[in-house]
């Protein structure tokens, strides 16, 4: 009988160390070893293998995962590499367990970002083909015209990325403010779209990710409620999810 092997990036993800994408970066940087040997990308792990990241042994899959909603302030960077960026999200939250952000929210932006130590759920939420909604409130530097709303909603070709944005929902709130609901996450997408139309973003706040709404003070976090987590797992049910939402034990909001 052939031995059950797991790809190294999946192993790190299921162990709750990081997402698969982040694992690939660690492997490529030579920071991961299997039995004290630096492996090639795509190497598979056997049950008896010892996997380390920066010399730290990574164990078997966790069961008691953390799922947080955090209201990120402007100036905080969504990176787990605390050696490079001093204003990073990990040091700011200072959570007692190792966690990492699901996706990104750029440094000049604020608002909702989800944090976890469940690498398996990250790919399911970020997978663009699932069309998961993210909602933002944006202020710009000049009056918002109907043409601006229609062109933003209809999709814009971003030449520097070589991609056209998907159609989205855009609503004018007041003279300088609009809301936008995206189902994709291109790099600095809203800022690039506005810039294409000769508008400059003044403030950008994410207020919702799928069913999770921003409802905590700036700079604080809370754990997802059981109901939020249950709905979230239903929304990503296209992919297998092994964690039981009934194990979630929400606690109070905190810094």
PDB file of C-alpha atoms in Angstrom:
ATOM      1  CA  UNK A   1       0.000   0.000   0.000  1.00  0.00           C
ATOM      2  CA  UNK A   2       1.431   3.398  -0.957  1.00  0.00           C
ATOM      3  CA  UNK A   3       2.117   5.866   1.831  1.00  0.00           C
ATOM      4  CA  UNK A   4      -0.149   8.891   2.204  1.00  0.00           C
ATOM      5  CA  UNK A   5       1.974  11.922   1.294  1.00  0.00           C
ATOM      6  CA  UNK A   6       1.082  15.610   1.579  1.00  0.00           C
ATOM      7  CA  UNK A   7       2.505  18.475  -0.450  1.00  0.00           C
ATOM      8  CA  UNK A   8       4.717  20.631   1.755  1.00  0.00           C
ATOM      9  CA  UNK A   9       2.747  23.854   1.261  1.00  0.00           C
ATOM     10  CA  UNK A  10      -0.485  22.042   2.148  1.00  0.00           C
ATOM     11  CA  UNK A  11       1.181  20.497   5.206  1.00  0.00           C
ATOM     12  CA  UNK A  12       2.168  23.942   6.532  1.00  0.00           C
ATOM     13  CA  UNK A  13      -1.305  25.280   5.774  1.00  0.00           C
ATOM     14  CA  UNK A  14      -3.108  22.442   7.525  1.00  0.00           C
ATOM     15  CA  UNK A  15      -0.772  22.758  10.498  1.00  0.00           C
ATOM     16  CA  UNK A  16      -2.055  26.318  10.887  1.00  0.00           C
ATOM     17  CA  UNK A  17       1.340  27.891  10.266  1.00  0.00           C
ATOM     18  CA  UNK A  18       0.458  30.002   7.209  1.00  0.00           C
ATOM     19  CA  UNK A  19      -1.485  29.969   3.951  1.00  0.00           C
ATOM     20  CA  UNK A  20      -0.332  27.841   1.024  1.00  0.00           C
ATOM     21  CA  UNK A  21       0.764  30.947  -0.863  1.00  0.00           C
ATOM     22  CA  UNK A  22       2.836  32.119   2.098  1.00  0.00           C
ATOM     23  CA  UNK A  23       4.228  28.590   2.472  1.00  0.00           C
ATOM     24  CA  UNK A  24       5.427  28.674  -1.140  1.00  0.00           C
ATOM     25  CA  UNK A  25       7.304  31.890  -0.406  1.00  0.00           C
ATOM     26  CA  UNK A  26       8.937  30.351   2.673  1.00  0.00           C
ATOM     27  CA  UNK A  27       9.947  27.258   0.720  1.00  0.00           C
ATOM     28  CA  UNK A  28      11.334  29.354  -2.123  1.00  0.00           C
ATOM     29  CA  UNK A  29      13.361  31.401   0.382  1.00  0.00           C
ATOM     30  CA  UNK A  30      14.933  28.232   1.791  1.00  0.00           C
ATOM     31  CA  UNK A  31      13.444  28.767   5.240  1.00  0.00           C
ATOM     32  CA  UNK A  32      11.719  25.365   5.352  1.00  0.00           C
ATOM     33  CA  UNK A  33      13.460  22.036   5.930  1.00  0.00           C
ATOM     34  CA  UNK A  34      12.353  18.412   5.878  1.00  0.00           C
ATOM     35  CA  UNK A  35      14.540  16.276   8.102  1.00  0.00           C
ATOM     36  CA  UNK A  36      17.009  19.197   8.191  1.00  0.00           C
ATOM     37  CA  UNK A  37      17.310  19.279   4.385  1.00  0.00           C
ATOM     38  CA  UNK A  38      16.065  22.230   2.312  1.00  0.00           C
ATOM     39  CA  UNK A  39      13.499  20.740  -0.126  1.00  0.00           C
ATOM     40  CA  UNK A  40      12.500  21.663  -3.645  1.00  0.00           C
ATOM     41  CA  UNK A  41       9.142  23.281  -4.393  1.00  0.00           C
ATOM     42  CA  UNK A  42       6.445  20.612  -4.657  1.00  0.00           C
ATOM     43  CA  UNK A  43       8.154  18.142  -2.307  1.00  0.00           C
ATOM     44  CA  UNK A  44       5.753  15.889  -0.412  1.00  0.00           C
ATOM     45  CA  UNK A  45       5.872  15.101   3.296  1.00  0.00           C
ATOM     46  CA  UNK A  46       5.467  11.682   4.911  1.00  0.00           C
ATOM     47  CA  UNK A  47       4.025  11.132   8.368  1.00  0.00           C
ATOM     48  CA  UNK A  48       7.425  10.401   9.913  1.00  0.00           C
ATOM     49  CA  UNK A  49       9.143  13.470   8.404  1.00  0.00           C
ATOM     50  CA  UNK A  50      10.205  16.391  10.614  1.00  0.00           C
ATOM     51  CA  UNK A  51       9.255  19.734   9.071  1.00  0.00           C
ATOM     52  CA  UNK A  52      10.801  22.954  10.361  1.00  0.00           C
ATOM     53  CA  UNK A  53      10.443  26.640   9.522  1.00  0.00           C
ATOM     54  CA  UNK A  54      13.412  28.750  10.599  1.00  0.00           C
ATOM     55  CA  UNK A  55      14.439  25.833  12.808  1.00  0.00           C
ATOM     56  CA  UNK A  56      11.040  25.560  14.539  1.00  0.00           C
ATOM     57  CA  UNK A  57       9.344  22.166  14.325  1.00  0.00           C
ATOM     58  CA  UNK A  58       5.889  22.346  12.760  1.00  0.00           C
ATOM     59  CA  UNK A  59       3.516  19.766  14.169  1.00  0.00           C
ATOM     60  CA  UNK A  60       0.339  18.059  13.039  1.00  0.00           C
ATOM     61  CA  UNK A  61      -2.909  19.769  12.094  1.00  0.00           C
ATOM     62  CA  UNK A  62      -4.419  21.920  14.813  1.00  0.00           C
ATOM     63  CA  UNK A  63      -8.050  21.714  15.840  1.00  0.00           C
ATOM     64  CA  UNK A  64      -8.534  24.771  18.056  1.00  0.00           C
ATOM     65  CA  UNK A  65      -8.287  27.443  15.351  1.00  0.00           C
ATOM     66  CA  UNK A  66      -8.582  31.195  15.851  1.00  0.00           C
ATOM     67  CA  UNK A  67     -10.822  33.391  13.657  1.00  0.00           C
ATOM     68  CA  UNK A  68     -10.671  37.131  14.292  1.00  0.00           C
ATOM     69  CA  UNK A  69     -12.246  40.245  12.771  1.00  0.00           C
ATOM     70  CA  UNK A  70      -9.860  43.205  13.106  1.00  0.00           C
ATOM     71  CA  UNK A  71     -10.439  46.910  12.382  1.00  0.00           C
ATOM     72  CA  UNK A  72      -7.075  47.856  10.863  1.00  0.00           C
ATOM     73  CA  UNK A  73      -5.929  51.476  11.254  1.00  0.00           C
ATOM     74  CA  UNK A  74      -4.204  53.434   8.498  1.00  0.00           C
ATOM     75  CA  UNK A  75      -0.416  52.911   8.611  1.00  0.00           C
ATOM     76  CA  UNK A  76      -0.460  49.241   9.621  1.00  0.00           C
ATOM     77  CA  UNK A  77       0.979  46.804   7.071  1.00  0.00           C
ATOM     78  CA  UNK A  78      -0.641  43.404   6.469  1.00  0.00           C
ATOM     79  CA  UNK A  79       2.510  41.314   6.632  1.00  0.00           C
ATOM     80  CA  UNK A  80       3.653  38.509   8.888  1.00  0.00           C
ATOM     81  CA  UNK A  81       7.343  39.287   8.302  1.00  0.00           C
ATOM     82  CA  UNK A  82       7.972  41.254  11.468  1.00  0.00           C
ATOM     83  CA  UNK A  83      11.693  41.435  10.713  1.00  0.00           C
ATOM     84  CA  UNK A  84      11.141  43.720   7.715  1.00  0.00           C
ATOM     85  CA  UNK A  85       8.201  45.978   8.636  1.00  0.00           C
ATOM     86  CA  UNK A  86       7.977  47.489  12.123  1.00  0.00           C
ATOM     87  CA  UNK A  87       4.383  48.715  11.672  1.00  0.00           C
ATOM     88  CA  UNK A  88       3.081  45.223  10.943  1.00  0.00           C
ATOM     89  CA  UNK A  89      -0.297  43.778  11.788  1.00  0.00           C
ATOM     90  CA  UNK A  90       1.127  40.908  13.869  1.00  0.00           C
ATOM     91  CA  UNK A  91       2.999  43.121  16.332  1.00  0.00           C
ATOM     92  CA  UNK A  92       0.103  45.572  16.486  1.00  0.00           C
ATOM     93  CA  UNK A  93      -2.486  42.970  17.484  1.00  0.00           C
ATOM     94  CA  UNK A  94      -0.011  41.083  19.690  1.00  0.00           C
ATOM     95  CA  UNK A  95      -2.232  38.006  19.812  1.00  0.00           C
ATOM     96  CA  UNK A  96      -0.912  35.214  22.089  1.00  0.00           C
ATOM     97  CA  UNK A  97      -0.985  32.651  19.239  1.00  0.00           C
ATOM     98  CA  UNK A  98       0.613  32.816  15.801  1.00  0.00           C
ATOM     99  CA  UNK A  99      -1.980  34.202  13.353  1.00  0.00           C
ATOM    100  CA  UNK A 100      -1.892  35.724   9.881  1.00  0.00           C
ATOM    101  CA  UNK A 101      -4.206  37.903   7.752  1.00  0.00           C
ATOM    102  CA  UNK A 102      -6.612  36.510   5.176  1.00  0.00           C
ATOM    103  CA  UNK A 103      -5.767  38.656   2.189  1.00  0.00           C
ATOM    104  CA  UNK A 104      -4.485  42.221   2.407  1.00  0.00           C
ATOM    105  CA  UNK A 105      -5.585  45.771   3.076  1.00  0.00           C
ATOM    106  CA  UNK A 106      -2.984  48.278   1.937  1.00  0.00           C
ATOM    107  CA  UNK A 107      -1.128  50.604   4.315  1.00  0.00           C
ATOM    108  CA  UNK A 108      -3.106  53.804   3.529  1.00  0.00           C
ATOM    109  CA  UNK A 109      -6.439  51.968   3.961  1.00  0.00           C
ATOM    110  CA  UNK A 110      -8.377  51.027   7.070  1.00  0.00           C
ATOM    111  CA  UNK A 111     -11.167  48.691   8.056  1.00  0.00           C
ATOM    112  CA  UNK A 112     -12.055  45.042   8.248  1.00  0.00           C
ATOM    113  CA  UNK A 113      -9.539  42.265   7.787  1.00  0.00           C
ATOM    114  CA  UNK A 114      -9.872  38.682   8.967  1.00  0.00           C
ATOM    115  CA  UNK A 115      -7.068  36.998  10.917  1.00  0.00           C
ATOM    116  CA  UNK A 116      -6.617  33.274  11.559  1.00  0.00           C
ATOM    117  CA  UNK A 117      -4.184  30.433  12.159  1.00  0.00           C
ATOM    118  CA  UNK A 118      -6.199  28.152   9.845  1.00  0.00           C
ATOM    119  CA  UNK A 119      -4.257  28.144   6.584  1.00  0.00           C
ATOM    120  CA  UNK A 120      -6.832  25.878   4.955  1.00  0.00           C
ATOM    121  CA  UNK A 121      -9.600  28.471   5.077  1.00  0.00           C
ATOM    122  CA  UNK A 122      -7.472  31.243   3.546  1.00  0.00           C
ATOM    123  CA  UNK A 123      -7.445  29.809   0.025  1.00  0.00           C
ATOM    124  CA  UNK A 124     -11.190  29.144   0.108  1.00  0.00           C
ATOM    125  CA  UNK A 125     -11.997  32.739   1.016  1.00  0.00           C
ATOM    126  CA  UNK A 126      -9.488  34.307  -1.385  1.00  0.00           C
ATOM    127  CA  UNK A 127     -10.285  32.112  -4.389  1.00  0.00           C
ATOM    128  CA  UNK A 128     -11.508  34.687  -6.942  1.00  0.00           C
ATOM    129  CA  UNK A 129     -13.709  32.200  -8.803  1.00  0.00           C
ATOM    130  CA  UNK A 130     -15.989  31.973  -5.755  1.00  0.00           C
ATOM    131  CA  UNK A 131     -17.032  35.631  -6.195  1.00  0.00           C
ATOM    132  CA  UNK A 132     -16.963  36.437  -2.479  1.00  0.00           C
ATOM    133  CA  UNK A 133     -18.085  40.008  -1.794  1.00  0.00           C
ATOM    134  CA  UNK A 134     -16.027  42.724  -0.111  1.00  0.00           C
ATOM    135  CA  UNK A 135     -17.602  46.142   0.521  1.00  0.00           C
ATOM    136  CA  UNK A 136     -15.772  49.477   0.845  1.00  0.00           C
ATOM    137  CA  UNK A 137     -16.609  53.100   1.601  1.00  0.00           C
ATOM    138  CA  UNK A 138     -14.417  55.485  -0.389  1.00  0.00           C
ATOM    139  CA  UNK A 139     -13.985  59.275  -0.462  1.00  0.00           C
ATOM    140  CA  UNK A 140     -12.361  60.989  -3.445  1.00  0.00           C
ATOM    141  CA  UNK A 141     -10.938  64.426  -4.186  1.00  0.00           C
ATOM    142  CA  UNK A 142     -13.638  65.758  -6.517  1.00  0.00           C
ATOM    143  CA  UNK A 143     -17.424  65.543  -6.963  1.00  0.00           C
ATOM    144  CA  UNK A 144     -18.690  62.139  -8.031  1.00  0.00           C
ATOM    145  CA  UNK A 145     -20.487  62.178 -11.373  1.00  0.00           C
ATOM    146  CA  UNK A 146     -22.969  59.650 -12.732  1.00  0.00           C
ATOM    147  CA  UNK A 147     -20.431  58.828 -15.437  1.00  0.00           C
ATOM    148  CA  UNK A 148     -17.883  57.963 -12.735  1.00  0.00           C
ATOM    149  CA  UNK A 149     -20.373  55.628 -11.026  1.00  0.00           C
ATOM    150  CA  UNK A 150     -21.308  53.901 -14.275  1.00  0.00           C
ATOM    151  CA  UNK A 151     -17.723  53.425 -15.464  1.00  0.00           C
ATOM    152  CA  UNK A 152     -16.554  52.112 -12.083  1.00  0.00           C
ATOM    153  CA  UNK A 153     -19.468  49.655 -12.009  1.00  0.00           C
ATOM    154  CA  UNK A 154     -19.038  48.534 -15.614  1.00  0.00           C
ATOM    155  CA  UNK A 155     -15.407  47.443 -15.326  1.00  0.00           C
ATOM    156  CA  UNK A 156     -12.153  49.206 -16.172  1.00  0.00           C
ATOM    157  CA  UNK A 157      -9.138  47.840 -18.011  1.00  0.00           C
ATOM    158  CA  UNK A 158      -6.066  48.341 -15.812  1.00  0.00           C
ATOM    159  CA  UNK A 159      -3.196  48.445 -18.274  1.00  0.00           C
ATOM    160  CA  UNK A 160      -0.404  48.063 -15.713  1.00  0.00           C
ATOM    161  CA  UNK A 161      -2.013  44.831 -14.452  1.00  0.00           C
ATOM    162  CA  UNK A 162      -3.170  43.677 -17.892  1.00  0.00           C
ATOM    163  CA  UNK A 163      -6.639  42.904 -16.534  1.00  0.00           C
ATOM    164  CA  UNK A 164     -10.173  44.288 -16.705  1.00  0.00           C
ATOM    165  CA  UNK A 165     -12.007  44.628 -13.429  1.00  0.00           C
ATOM    166  CA  UNK A 166     -15.205  42.644 -13.007  1.00  0.00           C
ATOM    167  CA  UNK A 167     -18.542  44.427 -13.003  1.00  0.00           C
ATOM    168  CA  UNK A 168     -19.365  45.574  -9.487  1.00  0.00           C
ATOM    169  CA  UNK A 169     -21.950  47.483  -7.469  1.00  0.00           C
ATOM    170  CA  UNK A 170     -21.211  51.205  -6.990  1.00  0.00           C
ATOM    171  CA  UNK A 171     -23.506  53.652  -5.171  1.00  0.00           C
ATOM    172  CA  UNK A 172     -23.003  57.354  -4.572  1.00  0.00           C
ATOM    173  CA  UNK A 173     -23.385  58.249  -0.877  1.00  0.00           C
ATOM    174  CA  UNK A 174     -22.722  61.979  -1.018  1.00  0.00           C
ATOM    175  CA  UNK A 175     -20.826  64.503  -3.142  1.00  0.00           C
ATOM    176  CA  UNK A 176     -17.401  62.942  -2.497  1.00  0.00           C
ATOM    177  CA  UNK A 177     -18.228  59.492  -1.097  1.00  0.00           C
ATOM    178  CA  UNK A 178     -19.330  56.211  -2.668  1.00  0.00           C
ATOM    179  CA  UNK A 179     -19.669  52.558  -1.702  1.00  0.00           C
ATOM    180  CA  UNK A 180     -18.339  49.745  -3.865  1.00  0.00           C
ATOM    181  CA  UNK A 181     -18.810  45.978  -3.621  1.00  0.00           C
ATOM    182  CA  UNK A 182     -16.076  43.909  -5.290  1.00  0.00           C
ATOM    183  CA  UNK A 183     -15.857  40.186  -5.992  1.00  0.00           C
ATOM    184  CA  UNK A 184     -12.171  40.233  -6.926  1.00  0.00           C
ATOM    185  CA  UNK A 185      -9.040  41.462  -5.204  1.00  0.00           C
ATOM    186  CA  UNK A 186      -6.562  42.942  -7.648  1.00  0.00           C
ATOM    187  CA  UNK A 187      -3.629  44.846  -6.174  1.00  0.00           C
ATOM    188  CA  UNK A 188      -4.789  48.327  -5.059  1.00  0.00           C
ATOM    189  CA  UNK A 189      -7.809  47.802  -7.278  1.00  0.00           C
ATOM    190  CA  UNK A 190     -10.050  50.650  -6.132  1.00  0.00           C
ATOM    191  CA  UNK A 191      -7.216  53.177  -6.125  1.00  0.00           C
ATOM    192  CA  UNK A 192      -6.173  52.091  -9.628  1.00  0.00           C
ATOM    193  CA  UNK A 193      -9.753  52.293 -10.913  1.00  0.00           C
ATOM    194  CA  UNK A 194     -10.219  55.794  -9.495  1.00  0.00           C
ATOM    195  CA  UNK A 195      -6.863  56.931 -10.844  1.00  0.00           C
ATOM    196  CA  UNK A 196      -7.839  55.740 -14.329  1.00  0.00           C
ATOM    197  CA  UNK A 197     -10.840  58.096 -14.153  1.00  0.00           C
ATOM    198  CA  UNK A 198      -8.644  60.946 -12.832  1.00  0.00           C
ATOM    199  CA  UNK A 199      -9.970  60.733  -9.281  1.00  0.00           C
ATOM    200  CA  UNK A 200      -7.695  60.439  -6.251  1.00  0.00           C
ATOM    201  CA  UNK A 201      -8.735  58.354  -3.247  1.00  0.00           C
ATOM    202  CA  UNK A 202      -8.651  60.338   0.002  1.00  0.00           C
ATOM    203  CA  UNK A 203      -9.891  57.640   2.381  1.00  0.00           C
ATOM    204  CA  UNK A 204     -10.721  53.971   1.868  1.00  0.00           C
ATOM    205  CA  UNK A 205     -12.414  51.779   4.470  1.00  0.00           C
ATOM    206  CA  UNK A 206     -13.443  48.133   4.115  1.00  0.00           C
ATOM    207  CA  UNK A 207     -16.710  47.600   5.965  1.00  0.00           C
ATOM    208  CA  UNK A 208     -17.661  44.031   5.043  1.00  0.00           C
ATOM    209  CA  UNK A 209     -16.116  40.728   3.959  1.00  0.00           C
ATOM    210  CA  UNK A 210     -18.832  38.320   2.810  1.00  0.00           C
ATOM    211  CA  UNK A 211     -21.155  38.059   5.837  1.00  0.00           C
ATOM    212  CA  UNK A 212     -18.725  39.625   8.338  1.00  0.00           C
ATOM    213  CA  UNK A 213     -19.368  43.312   9.050  1.00  0.00           C
ATOM    214  CA  UNK A 214     -17.107  45.944  10.568  1.00  0.00           C
ATOM    215  CA  UNK A 215     -18.605  46.642  13.996  1.00  0.00           C
ATOM    216  CA  UNK A 216     -15.664  47.098  16.360  1.00  0.00           C
ATOM    217  CA  UNK A 217     -13.694  50.262  17.263  1.00  0.00           C
ATOM    218  CA  UNK A 218     -10.663  51.190  15.183  1.00  0.00           C
ATOM    219  CA  UNK A 219      -7.573  49.218  16.221  1.00  0.00           C
ATOM    220  CA  UNK A 220      -9.495  46.478  18.048  1.00  0.00           C
ATOM    221  CA  UNK A 221     -10.485  42.921  17.193  1.00  0.00           C
ATOM    222  CA  UNK A 222     -13.056  40.341  18.181  1.00  0.00           C
ATOM    223  CA  UNK A 223     -13.552  36.655  17.514  1.00  0.00           C
ATOM    224  CA  UNK A 224     -16.180  35.625  15.009  1.00  0.00           C
ATOM    225  CA  UNK A 225     -19.474  34.564  16.523  1.00  0.00           C
ATOM    226  CA  UNK A 226     -20.683  31.008  16.020  1.00  0.00           C
ATOM    227  CA  UNK A 227     -23.413  32.267  13.698  1.00  0.00           C
ATOM    228  CA  UNK A 228     -20.945  34.299  11.625  1.00  0.00           C
ATOM    229  CA  UNK A 229     -18.596  31.350  11.324  1.00  0.00           C
ATOM    230  CA  UNK A 230     -21.412  28.969  10.421  1.00  0.00           C
ATOM    231  CA  UNK A 231     -22.583  31.278   7.619  1.00  0.00           C
ATOM    232  CA  UNK A 232     -19.001  31.811   6.460  1.00  0.00           C
ATOM    233  CA  UNK A 233     -18.384  28.070   6.134  1.00  0.00           C
ATOM    234  CA  UNK A 234     -21.627  27.726   4.181  1.00  0.00           C
ATOM    235  CA  UNK A 235     -20.506  30.454   1.758  1.00  0.00           C
ATOM    236  CA  UNK A 236     -17.215  28.652   1.102  1.00  0.00           C
ATOM    237  CA  UNK A 237     -18.772  25.181   1.069  1.00  0.00           C
ATOM    238  CA  UNK A 238     -17.643  24.627  -2.541  1.00  0.00           C
ATOM    239  CA  UNK A 239     -14.388  23.506  -0.927  1.00  0.00           C
ATOM    240  CA  UNK A 240     -14.023  20.802   1.719  1.00  0.00           C
ATOM    241  CA  UNK A 241     -13.826  22.208   5.236  1.00  0.00           C
ATOM    242  CA  UNK A 242     -12.998  19.812   8.028  1.00  0.00           C
ATOM    243  CA  UNK A 243     -13.271  22.160  10.992  1.00  0.00           C
ATOM    244  CA  UNK A 244     -16.465  21.981  13.045  1.00  0.00           C
ATOM    245  CA  UNK A 245     -18.014  25.443  13.560  1.00  0.00           C
ATOM    246  CA  UNK A 246     -19.605  24.238  16.792  1.00  0.00           C
ATOM    247  CA  UNK A 247     -16.085  24.174  18.285  1.00  0.00           C
ATOM    248  CA  UNK A 248     -15.848  27.969  17.928  1.00  0.00           C
ATOM    249  CA  UNK A 249     -15.724  29.703  21.322  1.00  0.00           C
ATOM    250  CA  UNK A 250     -16.134  33.465  20.775  1.00  0.00           C
ATOM    251  CA  UNK A 251     -14.763  35.885  23.355  1.00  0.00           C
ATOM    252  CA  UNK A 252     -15.079  39.621  23.891  1.00  0.00           C
ATOM    253  CA  UNK A 253     -13.628  42.408  21.732  1.00  0.00           C
ATOM    254  CA  UNK A 254     -10.126  43.529  22.732  1.00  0.00           C
ATOM    255  CA  UNK A 255      -6.867  45.089  21.572  1.00  0.00           C
TER     256      UNK A 255
END
